[in-house]
Amino acid sequence: MGSSSSSINNIPNAEQLVQETGFSAAHVLRLYERFQFLDKDGSGQLRPEDFGAVRELAMNPIGDRIISAFFSPGYSSLHMFETYRKLWTLPPLFGFWLISDLRTQTEPETDPSRSRPTAARGNSDVLRAMLGLQVTEEQLQSIAERAIQEADLDQDDAISFDEFRKSLEKVNIDHKMSIRFLS
Amino acid sequence: MVLLFLEVSVRPLGVACSQDTNHNNNHHQDQHSGNATHVKKAFPVLSLDYHHIKAPFEVSLWVLLASLMKLVPAARQLPVTSGGLTEHQPGKPGEDTALNCLGEKPSVSGFHLVPRLSGIVPESCLLITVGLLVGGLIKLAGEDVPPVLDSRLFFLCLLPPIILDAGYFLPIRPFMENLGTILMFAVVGTLWNAFFIGGLLYAVCQIQPANPSILHQLELLPCLLFGSIVSAVDPVAVLAVFEEIHINELLHILVFGESLLNDAVTVVLYHLFEEYSGVGTVTVMDGFLGIISFLVVACGGVLVGALYGILAAFTSRFTSHTRVIEPLFVFVYSYMAYLSAEMFHLSGIMALIACGAVMRPYVEANISHKSHTTIKYFLKMWSSVSETLIFIFLGVATVDGKHAWNWTFVTVTVVLCLVARVMGVVGLTFVINKFRIVKLTTKDQFIVAYGGLRGAIAFSLGFLLDERVFPLRGMFLTAIITVIFFTVFVQGMTIKPLVELLAVKKKQEAKRSINEEIHTQFLDHLLTGIEDICGHYGHHHWKDKLNRFNKKYVKKCLIAGERSKEPQLIAFYHKMEMKQAIELVESGGGIKLPSALPSTVSMQNIQPKKPPPPKPVERALPQLPKGREEEIRKILRSNLQRTRQRLRSYNRHTLVADPYEDGLGDLLIKKQKMIELEKKIKDMNNYLTVPAAASDSPTMRRARLASDPQAYNMKQQSDSVPTIQVDLASPQSPDSVNLMDEFRQAKQQQQEDDEQGLMMKPPSGPHKPGEAGEPREQKLMRCLSDPGPSADEEEDEPFLP
């Protein structure tokens, strides 16, 4: 994993990275090494397949979500610089995605004649993935329903960003969304 | 106070009675020795034999005293406060109010001294005072005070319930997240305290230049021993005081965790110094052995506890047929863990904590709702009584003990305790903050330092000292008691105002919502994923691995039946629904229940919406396709085995409109009723409303509730199945199901005519086809068989974080 040129100077745009992301030089170096490790074909760019090669990620229920988050729609490869930036900005996006998932799934029915399962076929993947295969559709829906109801403070059947934020204020996200790198 | 008099009067009576029994004995001897001289006495119609029941009677009296102490202030406040005894404490709704009455109720009116007093003074102080009074009374009565704080009694009977209660309901997630910090405080902090206090005491004792006092006799090792005894933060005192100040979770778990985990250190230090105090010297080798001993004691204790915990979990897997003794397993296994650890001089406290924490997720998945409630209440009851007794006994033992007051020693001890604690906490936090993401602020440090209370454990350890080896034992005990009194009274009383003054963050009182649960889990996965990407094997990675291992192997072993596969989120969800249902009912049958709205709506939306079938009323008996019927019978057969044996039998009459003994059935019914009422009042355009509970007769729901079926997965049934409802509670054959089904059909028809019937159907809502109701009913059933609602927030935590 360690490359022969393991010095910060060899990393392109190092200072820019440090400045922008706030990672320390040691962190940047370490991430660079990791990048090189993941980049199997040495092309200087990461593809989704490279990410998929990480074994533990495959087992992660939301693994593919994470991978897709790194790649903005339309791009299939990732330069290193962007990797860093993504790592930095990633976490807050996810939460909102999850909620928006739930929301599209449980849109209130205006037409009672339309049966539910069609609407529910939206992307409730994240919840389902987390819950595993043993849940029924109704349980999934009921959980999602409840989640939306709890967060929906103004009862408009929609979750705005503020409501979302409020629902999570107990969770202490900024404490939780941090990973310590070098011990 | 009547009780005190009773007790005091009993004692002289006891003396008198022992004389009485002697008399009887003499009489008997007379009889045997002189058969000829057989004196005929009148047959004793009523005799008094106190001696016979002396010991249990006294124990009961003490326990009664302790319990009454808890009642009295609450009773005094009864005319004062409006809500009476059922006033809800913030953060502890419902049942636990009565247990923590003292000290929590704010003073409502000014003319009662007691309420105001109990608002300022923590309960522990009041209890110690009562103990002092009782001890004083006993002494005045001339009796010798029973050695109440006898170490054996304390360590074997009084302490375990408190620790088990703490361990069983330990909030695992915050504990594990802060484990490093807690361990640092517990191990390094206690070591620092012990050596600092012991060493400086020795130094101080040596510097008495002019008048050689007895202090000069004090060697280094006894000093260090004393230091180790008095430096340990006491879980009982911390619990007692911190319960009342409702501080935020982080600080609470830090101080409390420290008080639990420092037991290992205390045990090792105590035995080490005690062992070598006789000899007089400690070599480096001994120190090294001490370190190894510490590891053995700590890890051994945890292992023993975990082992017993797993045994208990495994046993609980098979208790589905004898639910009544389930709580017993929990208690007995835990107690045996404690005793086994004590047998090897390992840390009993850590064993007990480990046992409770390990056993809990699995046991709760296996046992019935009622057993869960029983366990919870028994633990709370025992720990509450124990705690009260401990404080009372502290007071009594103070009055009784042989005290040797030495100004220098005592004051230096107290001062050193404080100083050592503050220095220790500040120093350690400085180091710890380098490794923590969430730093500890100065305020936090202050609370942690100030919350280092000493308690009865220190006293008991001092009591255990051998008089011969430690001639200054009396002085030690006096100093220990003074430190305890100081920390409990002064620090205990002032910590609440200080917390207010410093505006320390308090415990958040809102309940855990399912959103948080989902997001917490989601965040875990997310962070694990990112860690994997970065190639960093951090905290989340190992936690994830542990969870996976747990899910794959351990749960299968230890959890009975299908519940082993149930995802944690579902269990949590059911629990929440259940809780909400109960609260809904408890809050009364009000029409407008805005708070209830979200849950009711969500409960209603469980089943997929189906178009209303044309003519529900006209369906007589369901026409089932053959395959469907087979399916249903299969489900019935496989699930019927799991129901409890004792079930009420039904007949047509009881199915109709009986009051139900089972309150749970009641509340679901009421909930349904309220749902109906709400809907009626709400706008007809609300399409989220639902169908009726009509298809379920209340008694059938009760029937379901009466059993404790395990989880099962509902297969999706298509629209074509009309109204068959799988009632899995009945132990009888499927025939009875059909019977009830028939009956239900008849009832539905009856209700169609009668709009105002007991179970109302919404006038124009879509009719819920039967199998759609099933999943909900089954979910309800699952909800109810679920180890149920808990008033404590801590219990809302997922079992495996």
PDB file of N, CA, C and O in Angstrom, chain B residues 7-57:
ATOM      1  N   GLU B   7     -40.209   0.176  67.310  1.00  0.00           N
ATOM      2  CA  GLU B   7     -38.984  -0.592  67.267  1.00  0.00           C
ATOM      3  C   GLU B   7     -38.277  -0.532  68.608  1.00  0.00           C
ATOM      4  O   GLU B   7     -37.806  -1.516  69.127  1.00  0.00           O
ATOM      5  N   VAL B   8     -38.226   0.682  69.116  1.00  0.00           N
ATOM      6  CA  VAL B   8     -37.521   0.821  70.393  1.00  0.00           C
ATOM      7  C   VAL B   8     -38.218   0.015  71.470  1.00  0.00           C
ATOM      8  O   VAL B   8     -37.581  -0.604  72.315  1.00  0.00           O
ATOM      9  N   SER B   9     -39.517   0.020  71.389  1.00  0.00           N
ATOM     10  CA  SER B   9     -40.224  -0.727  72.419  1.00  0.00           C
ATOM     11  C   SER B   9     -40.080  -2.212  72.226  1.00  0.00           C
ATOM     12  O   SER B   9     -40.156  -2.985  73.157  1.00  0.00           O
ATOM     13  N   VAL B  10     -39.855  -2.582  71.010  1.00  0.00           N
ATOM     14  CA  VAL B  10     -39.712  -4.008  70.757  1.00  0.00           C
ATOM     15  C   VAL B  10     -38.439  -4.537  71.391  1.00  0.00           C
ATOM     16  O   VAL B  10     -38.360  -5.654  71.846  1.00  0.00           O
ATOM     17  N   ARG B  11     -37.442  -3.694  71.366  1.00  0.00           N
ATOM     18  CA  ARG B  11     -36.165  -4.182  71.848  1.00  0.00           C
ATOM     19  C   ARG B  11     -36.189  -4.591  73.304  1.00  0.00           C
ATOM     20  O   ARG B  11     -35.752  -5.672  73.656  1.00  0.00           O
ATOM     21  N   PRO B  12     -36.688  -3.705  74.162  1.00  0.00           N
ATOM     22  CA  PRO B  12     -36.749  -4.155  75.562  1.00  0.00           C
ATOM     23  C   PRO B  12     -37.612  -5.396  75.687  1.00  0.00           C
ATOM     24  O   PRO B  12     -37.315  -6.285  76.461  1.00  0.00           O
ATOM     25  N   LEU B  13     -38.629  -5.434  74.851  1.00  0.00           N
ATOM     26  CA  LEU B  13     -39.501  -6.598  74.876  1.00  0.00           C
ATOM     27  C   LEU B  13     -38.707  -7.829  74.511  1.00  0.00           C
ATOM     28  O   LEU B  13     -38.893  -8.902  75.055  1.00  0.00           O
ATOM     29  N   GLY B  14     -37.822  -7.606  73.578  1.00  0.00           N
ATOM     30  CA  GLY B  14     -36.988  -8.725  73.163  1.00  0.00           C
ATOM     31  C   GLY B  14     -36.179  -9.249  74.332  1.00  0.00           C
ATOM     32  O   GLY B  14     -36.066 -10.447  74.552  1.00  0.00           O
ATOM     33  N   VAL B  15     -35.652  -8.295  75.074  1.00  0.00           N
ATOM     34  CA  VAL B  15     -34.862  -8.713  76.236  1.00  0.00           C
ATOM     35  C   VAL B  15     -35.745  -9.467  77.201  1.00  0.00           C
ATOM     36  O   VAL B  15     -35.405 -10.529  77.704  1.00  0.00           O
ATOM     37  N   ALA B  16     -36.900  -8.909  77.381  1.00  0.00           N
ATOM     38  CA  ALA B  16     -37.804  -9.542  78.336  1.00  0.00           C
ATOM     39  C   ALA B  16     -38.180 -10.926  77.874  1.00  0.00           C
ATOM     40  O   ALA B  16     -38.262 -11.862  78.655  1.00  0.00           O
ATOM     41  N   CYS B  17     -38.369 -11.040  76.582  1.00  0.00           N
ATOM     42  CA  CYS B  17     -38.809 -12.330  76.083  1.00  0.00           C
ATOM     43  C   CYS B  17     -37.733 -13.373  76.159  1.00  0.00           C
ATOM     44  O   CYS B  17     -38.018 -14.554  76.310  1.00  0.00           O
ATOM     45  N   SER B  18     -36.525 -12.924  75.974  1.00  0.00           N
ATOM     46  CA  SER B  18     -35.483 -13.945  76.076  1.00  0.00           C
ATOM     47  C   SER B  18     -35.446 -14.493  77.474  1.00  0.00           C
ATOM     48  O   SER B  18     -35.175 -15.660  77.701  1.00  0.00           O
ATOM     49  N   GLN B  19     -35.761 -13.612  78.420  1.00  0.00           N
ATOM     50  CA  GLN B  19     -35.868 -14.126  79.772  1.00  0.00           C
ATOM     51  C   GLN B  19     -37.031 -15.076  79.880  1.00  0.00           C
ATOM     52  O   GLN B  19     -36.967 -16.085  80.565  1.00  0.00           O
ATOM     53  N   ASP B  20     -38.046 -14.700  79.156  1.00  0.00           N
ATOM     54  CA  ASP B  20     -39.236 -15.531  79.198  1.00  0.00           C
ATOM     55  C   ASP B  20     -38.933 -16.932  78.690  1.00  0.00           C
ATOM     56  O   ASP B  20     -39.339 -17.928  79.269  1.00  0.00           O
ATOM     57  N   THR B  21     -38.197 -16.989  77.574  1.00  0.00           N
ATOM     58  CA  THR B  21     -37.910 -18.305  77.011  1.00  0.00           C
ATOM     59  C   THR B  21     -37.020 -19.097  77.941  1.00  0.00           C
ATOM     60  O   THR B  21     -37.131 -20.302  78.061  1.00  0.00           O
ATOM     61  N   ASN B  22     -36.143 -18.366  78.584  1.00  0.00           N
ATOM     62  CA  ASN B  22     -35.315 -19.082  79.552  1.00  0.00           C
ATOM     63  C   ASN B  22     -36.187 -19.738  80.591  1.00  0.00           C
ATOM     64  O   ASN B  22     -35.972 -20.878  80.993  1.00  0.00           O
ATOM     65  N   HIS B  23     -37.143 -18.954  80.956  1.00  0.00           N
ATOM     66  CA  HIS B  23     -38.074 -19.473  81.950  1.00  0.00           C
ATOM     67  C   HIS B  23     -38.727 -20.740  81.447  1.00  0.00           C
ATOM     68  O   HIS B  23     -38.832 -21.734  82.150  1.00  0.00           O
ATOM     69  N   ASN B  24     -39.146 -20.664  80.218  1.00  0.00           N
ATOM     70  CA  ASN B  24     -39.781 -21.853  79.647  1.00  0.00           C
ATOM     71  C   ASN B  24     -38.836 -23.025  79.612  1.00  0.00           C
ATOM     72  O   ASN B  24     -39.203 -24.159  79.903  1.00  0.00           O
ATOM     73  N   ASN B  25     -37.609 -22.715  79.247  1.00  0.00           N
ATOM     74  CA  ASN B  25     -36.633 -23.804  79.180  1.00  0.00           C
ATOM     75  C   ASN B  25     -36.449 -24.434  80.541  1.00  0.00           C
ATOM     76  O   ASN B  25     -36.430 -25.657  80.678  1.00  0.00           O
ATOM     77  N   ASN B  26     -36.329 -23.541  81.511  1.00  0.00           N
ATOM     78  CA  ASN B  26     -36.188 -24.092  82.860  1.00  0.00           C
ATOM     79  C   ASN B  26     -37.352 -24.978  83.208  1.00  0.00           C
ATOM     80  O   ASN B  26     -37.207 -26.048  83.782  1.00  0.00           O
ATOM     81  N   HIS B  27     -38.463 -24.469  82.816  1.00  0.00           N
ATOM     82  CA  HIS B  27     -39.678 -25.228  83.113  1.00  0.00           C
ATOM     83  C   HIS B  27     -39.606 -26.619  82.489  1.00  0.00           C
ATOM     84  O   HIS B  27     -39.922 -27.620  83.103  1.00  0.00           O
ATOM     85  N   HIS B  28     -39.164 -26.630  81.242  1.00  0.00           N
ATOM     86  CA  HIS B  28     -39.062 -27.925  80.575  1.00  0.00           C
ATOM     87  C   HIS B  28     -38.098 -28.839  81.290  1.00  0.00           C
ATOM     88  O   HIS B  28     -38.339 -30.030  81.492  1.00  0.00           O
ATOM     89  N   GLN B  29     -37.003 -28.229  81.681  1.00  0.00           N
ATOM     90  CA  GLN B  29     -36.018 -29.061  82.356  1.00  0.00           C
ATOM     91  C   GLN B  29     -36.597 -29.620  83.641  1.00  0.00           C
ATOM     92  O   GLN B  29     -36.387 -30.782  83.988  1.00  0.00           O
ATOM     93  N   ASP B  30     -37.307 -28.775  84.291  1.00  0.00           N
ATOM     94  CA  ASP B  30     -37.967 -29.284  85.499  1.00  0.00           C
ATOM     95  C   ASP B  30     -38.784 -30.495  85.175  1.00  0.00           C
ATOM     96  O   ASP B  30     -38.754 -31.502  85.853  1.00  0.00           O
ATOM     97  N   GLN B  31     -39.483 -30.353  84.085  1.00  0.00           N
ATOM     98  CA  GLN B  31     -40.379 -31.441  83.735  1.00  0.00           C
ATOM     99  C   GLN B  31     -39.624 -32.726  83.476  1.00  0.00           C
ATOM    100  O   GLN B  31     -39.995 -33.792  83.928  1.00  0.00           O
ATOM    101  N   HIS B  32     -38.542 -32.580  82.721  1.00  0.00           N
ATOM    102  CA  HIS B  32     -37.843 -33.806  82.341  1.00  0.00           C
ATOM    103  C   HIS B  32     -37.112 -34.422  83.525  1.00  0.00           C
ATOM    104  O   HIS B  32     -37.078 -35.614  83.703  1.00  0.00           O
ATOM    105  N   SER B  33     -36.501 -33.521  84.250  1.00  0.00           N
ATOM    106  CA  SER B  33     -35.664 -34.067  85.328  1.00  0.00           C
ATOM    107  C   SER B  33     -36.520 -34.743  86.385  1.00  0.00           C
ATOM    108  O   SER B  33     -36.247 -35.851  86.819  1.00  0.00           O
ATOM    109  N   GLY B  34     -37.590 -34.061  86.723  1.00  0.00           N
ATOM    110  CA  GLY B  34     -38.388 -34.669  87.778  1.00  0.00           C
ATOM    111  C   GLY B  34     -39.729 -35.135  87.268  1.00  0.00           C
ATOM    112  O   GLY B  34     -40.684 -34.361  87.262  1.00  0.00           O
ATOM    113  N   ASN B  35     -39.765 -36.352  86.774  1.00  0.00           N
ATOM    114  CA  ASN B  35     -41.041 -36.820  86.254  1.00  0.00           C
ATOM    115  C   ASN B  35     -42.071 -36.937  87.353  1.00  0.00           C
ATOM    116  O   ASN B  35     -43.261 -36.773  87.137  1.00  0.00           O
ATOM    117  N   ALA B  36     -41.572 -37.188  88.481  1.00  0.00           N
ATOM    118  CA  ALA B  36     -42.518 -37.342  89.585  1.00  0.00           C
ATOM    119  C   ALA B  36     -43.102 -35.994  89.962  1.00  0.00           C
ATOM    120  O   ALA B  36     -44.280 -35.880  90.278  1.00  0.00           O
ATOM    121  N   THR B  37     -42.190 -35.043  89.915  1.00  0.00           N
ATOM    122  CA  THR B  37     -42.678 -33.720  90.316  1.00  0.00           C
ATOM    123  C   THR B  37     -43.289 -33.022  89.117  1.00  0.00           C
ATOM    124  O   THR B  37     -42.829 -32.000  88.633  1.00  0.00           O
ATOM    125  N   HIS B  38     -44.340 -33.631  88.674  1.00  0.00           N
ATOM    126  CA  HIS B  38     -44.990 -33.081  87.473  1.00  0.00           C
ATOM    127  C   HIS B  38     -45.999 -32.042  87.907  1.00  0.00           C
ATOM    128  O   HIS B  38     -47.066 -32.325  88.390  1.00  0.00           O
ATOM    129  N   VAL B  39     -45.587 -30.834  87.707  1.00  0.00           N
ATOM    130  CA  VAL B  39     -46.471 -29.755  88.145  1.00  0.00           C
ATOM    131  C   VAL B  39     -47.422 -29.417  87.014  1.00  0.00           C
ATOM    132  O   VAL B  39     -46.999 -29.069  85.910  1.00  0.00           O
ATOM    133  N   LYS B  40     -48.664 -29.470  87.287  1.00  0.00           N
ATOM    134  CA  LYS B  40     -49.612 -29.154  86.228  1.00  0.00           C
ATOM    135  C   LYS B  40     -49.833 -27.663  86.173  1.00  0.00           C
ATOM    136  O   LYS B  40     -50.263 -27.029  87.137  1.00  0.00           O
ATOM    137  N   LYS B  41     -49.481 -27.150  85.034  1.00  0.00           N
ATOM    138  CA  LYS B  41     -49.685 -25.724  84.832  1.00  0.00           C
ATOM    139  C   LYS B  41     -50.830 -25.549  83.869  1.00  0.00           C
ATOM    140  O   LYS B  41     -51.132 -26.418  83.072  1.00  0.00           O
ATOM    141  N   ALA B  42     -51.450 -24.410  83.960  1.00  0.00           N
ATOM    142  CA  ALA B  42     -52.517 -24.130  82.996  1.00  0.00           C
ATOM    143  C   ALA B  42     -51.935 -24.071  81.592  1.00  0.00           C
ATOM    144  O   ALA B  42     -50.819 -23.588  81.393  1.00  0.00           O
ATOM    145  N   PHE B  43     -52.675 -24.589  80.668  1.00  0.00           N
ATOM    146  CA  PHE B  43     -52.191 -24.611  79.281  1.00  0.00           C
ATOM    147  C   PHE B  43     -52.043 -23.186  78.776  1.00  0.00           C
ATOM    148  O   PHE B  43     -52.959 -22.388  78.864  1.00  0.00           O
ATOM    149  N   PRO B  44     -50.862 -22.854  78.277  1.00  0.00           N
ATOM    150  CA  PRO B  44     -50.665 -21.478  77.858  1.00  0.00           C
ATOM    151  C   PRO B  44     -51.465 -21.180  76.587  1.00  0.00           C
ATOM    152  O   PRO B  44     -51.149 -21.673  75.511  1.00  0.00           O
ATOM    153  N   VAL B  45     -52.518 -20.430  76.802  1.00  0.00           N
ATOM    154  CA  VAL B  45     -53.343 -20.091  75.643  1.00  0.00           C
ATOM    155  C   VAL B  45     -52.614 -19.118  74.725  1.00  0.00           C
ATOM    156  O   VAL B  45     -52.626 -19.231  73.510  1.00  0.00           O
ATOM    157  N   LEU B  46     -51.979 -18.144  75.374  1.00  0.00           N
ATOM    158  CA  LEU B  46     -51.273 -17.162  74.563  1.00  0.00           C
ATOM    159  C   LEU B  46     -49.887 -16.986  75.134  1.00  0.00           C
ATOM    160  O   LEU B  46     -49.739 -16.671  76.299  1.00  0.00           O
ATOM    161  N   SER B  47     -48.904 -17.254  74.305  1.00  0.00           N
ATOM    162  CA  SER B  47     -47.553 -17.074  74.831  1.00  0.00           C
ATOM    163  C   SER B  47     -46.745 -16.246  73.856  1.00  0.00           C
ATOM    164  O   SER B  47     -47.066 -16.148  72.681  1.00  0.00           O
ATOM    165  N   LEU B  48     -45.746 -15.672  74.375  1.00  0.00           N
ATOM    166  CA  LEU B  48     -44.932 -14.794  73.553  1.00  0.00           C
ATOM    167  C   LEU B  48     -43.563 -15.430  73.383  1.00  0.00           C
ATOM    168  O   LEU B  48     -42.899 -15.779  74.346  1.00  0.00           O
ATOM    169  N   ASP B  49     -43.176 -15.595  72.164  1.00  0.00           N
ATOM    170  CA  ASP B  49     -41.873 -16.202  71.920  1.00  0.00           C
ATOM    171  C   ASP B  49     -41.131 -15.354  70.899  1.00  0.00           C
ATOM    172  O   ASP B  49     -41.061 -15.679  69.724  1.00  0.00           O
ATOM    173  N   TYR B  50     -40.613 -14.279  71.391  1.00  0.00           N
ATOM    174  CA  TYR B  50     -39.966 -13.358  70.460  1.00  0.00           C
ATOM    175  C   TYR B  50     -38.690 -13.946  69.891  1.00  0.00           C
ATOM    176  O   TYR B  50     -38.329 -13.715  68.746  1.00  0.00           O
ATOM    177  N   HIS B  51     -38.036 -14.684  70.685  1.00  0.00           N
ATOM    178  CA  HIS B  51     -36.735 -15.185  70.293  1.00  0.00           C
ATOM    179  C   HIS B  51     -36.797 -16.014  69.020  1.00  0.00           C
ATOM    180  O   HIS B  51     -35.878 -16.038  68.211  1.00  0.00           O
ATOM    181  N   HIS B  52     -37.914 -16.671  68.912  1.00  0.00           N
ATOM    182  CA  HIS B  52     -38.113 -17.566  67.784  1.00  0.00           C
ATOM    183  C   HIS B  52     -37.995 -16.834  66.452  1.00  0.00           C
ATOM    184  O   HIS B  52     -37.416 -17.323  65.492  1.00  0.00           O
ATOM    185  N   ILE B  53     -38.566 -15.671  66.450  1.00  0.00           N
ATOM    186  CA  ILE B  53     -38.639 -14.973  65.166  1.00  0.00           C
ATOM    187  C   ILE B  53     -37.773 -13.737  65.147  1.00  0.00           C
ATOM    188  O   ILE B  53     -37.946 -12.865  64.305  1.00  0.00           O
ATOM    189  N   LYS B  54     -36.849 -13.670  66.066  1.00  0.00           N
ATOM    190  CA  LYS B  54     -36.150 -12.414  66.268  1.00  0.00           C
ATOM    191  C   LYS B  54     -35.492 -11.890  65.007  1.00  0.00           C
ATOM    192  O   LYS B  54     -35.720 -10.754  64.592  1.00  0.00           O
ATOM    193  N   ALA B  55     -34.668 -12.735  64.422  1.00  0.00           N
ATOM    194  CA  ALA B  55     -33.869 -12.214  63.318  1.00  0.00           C
ATOM    195  C   ALA B  55     -34.720 -11.766  62.120  1.00  0.00           C
ATOM    196  O   ALA B  55     -34.582 -10.633  61.663  1.00  0.00           O
ATOM    197  N   PRO B  56     -35.603 -12.623  61.619  1.00  0.00           N
ATOM    198  CA  PRO B  56     -36.403 -12.149  60.483  1.00  0.00           C
ATOM    199  C   PRO B  56     -37.266 -10.948  60.841  1.00  0.00           C
ATOM    200  O   PRO B  56     -37.486 -10.063  60.009  1.00  0.00           O
ATOM    201  N   PHE B  57     -37.727 -10.927  62.059  1.00  0.00           N
ATOM    202  CA  PHE B  57     -38.576  -9.816  62.461  1.00  0.00           C
ATOM    203  C   PHE B  57     -37.819  -8.514  62.416  1.00  0.00           C
ATOM    204  O   PHE B  57     -38.310  -7.496  61.927  1.00  0.00           O
TER     205      PHE B  57
END
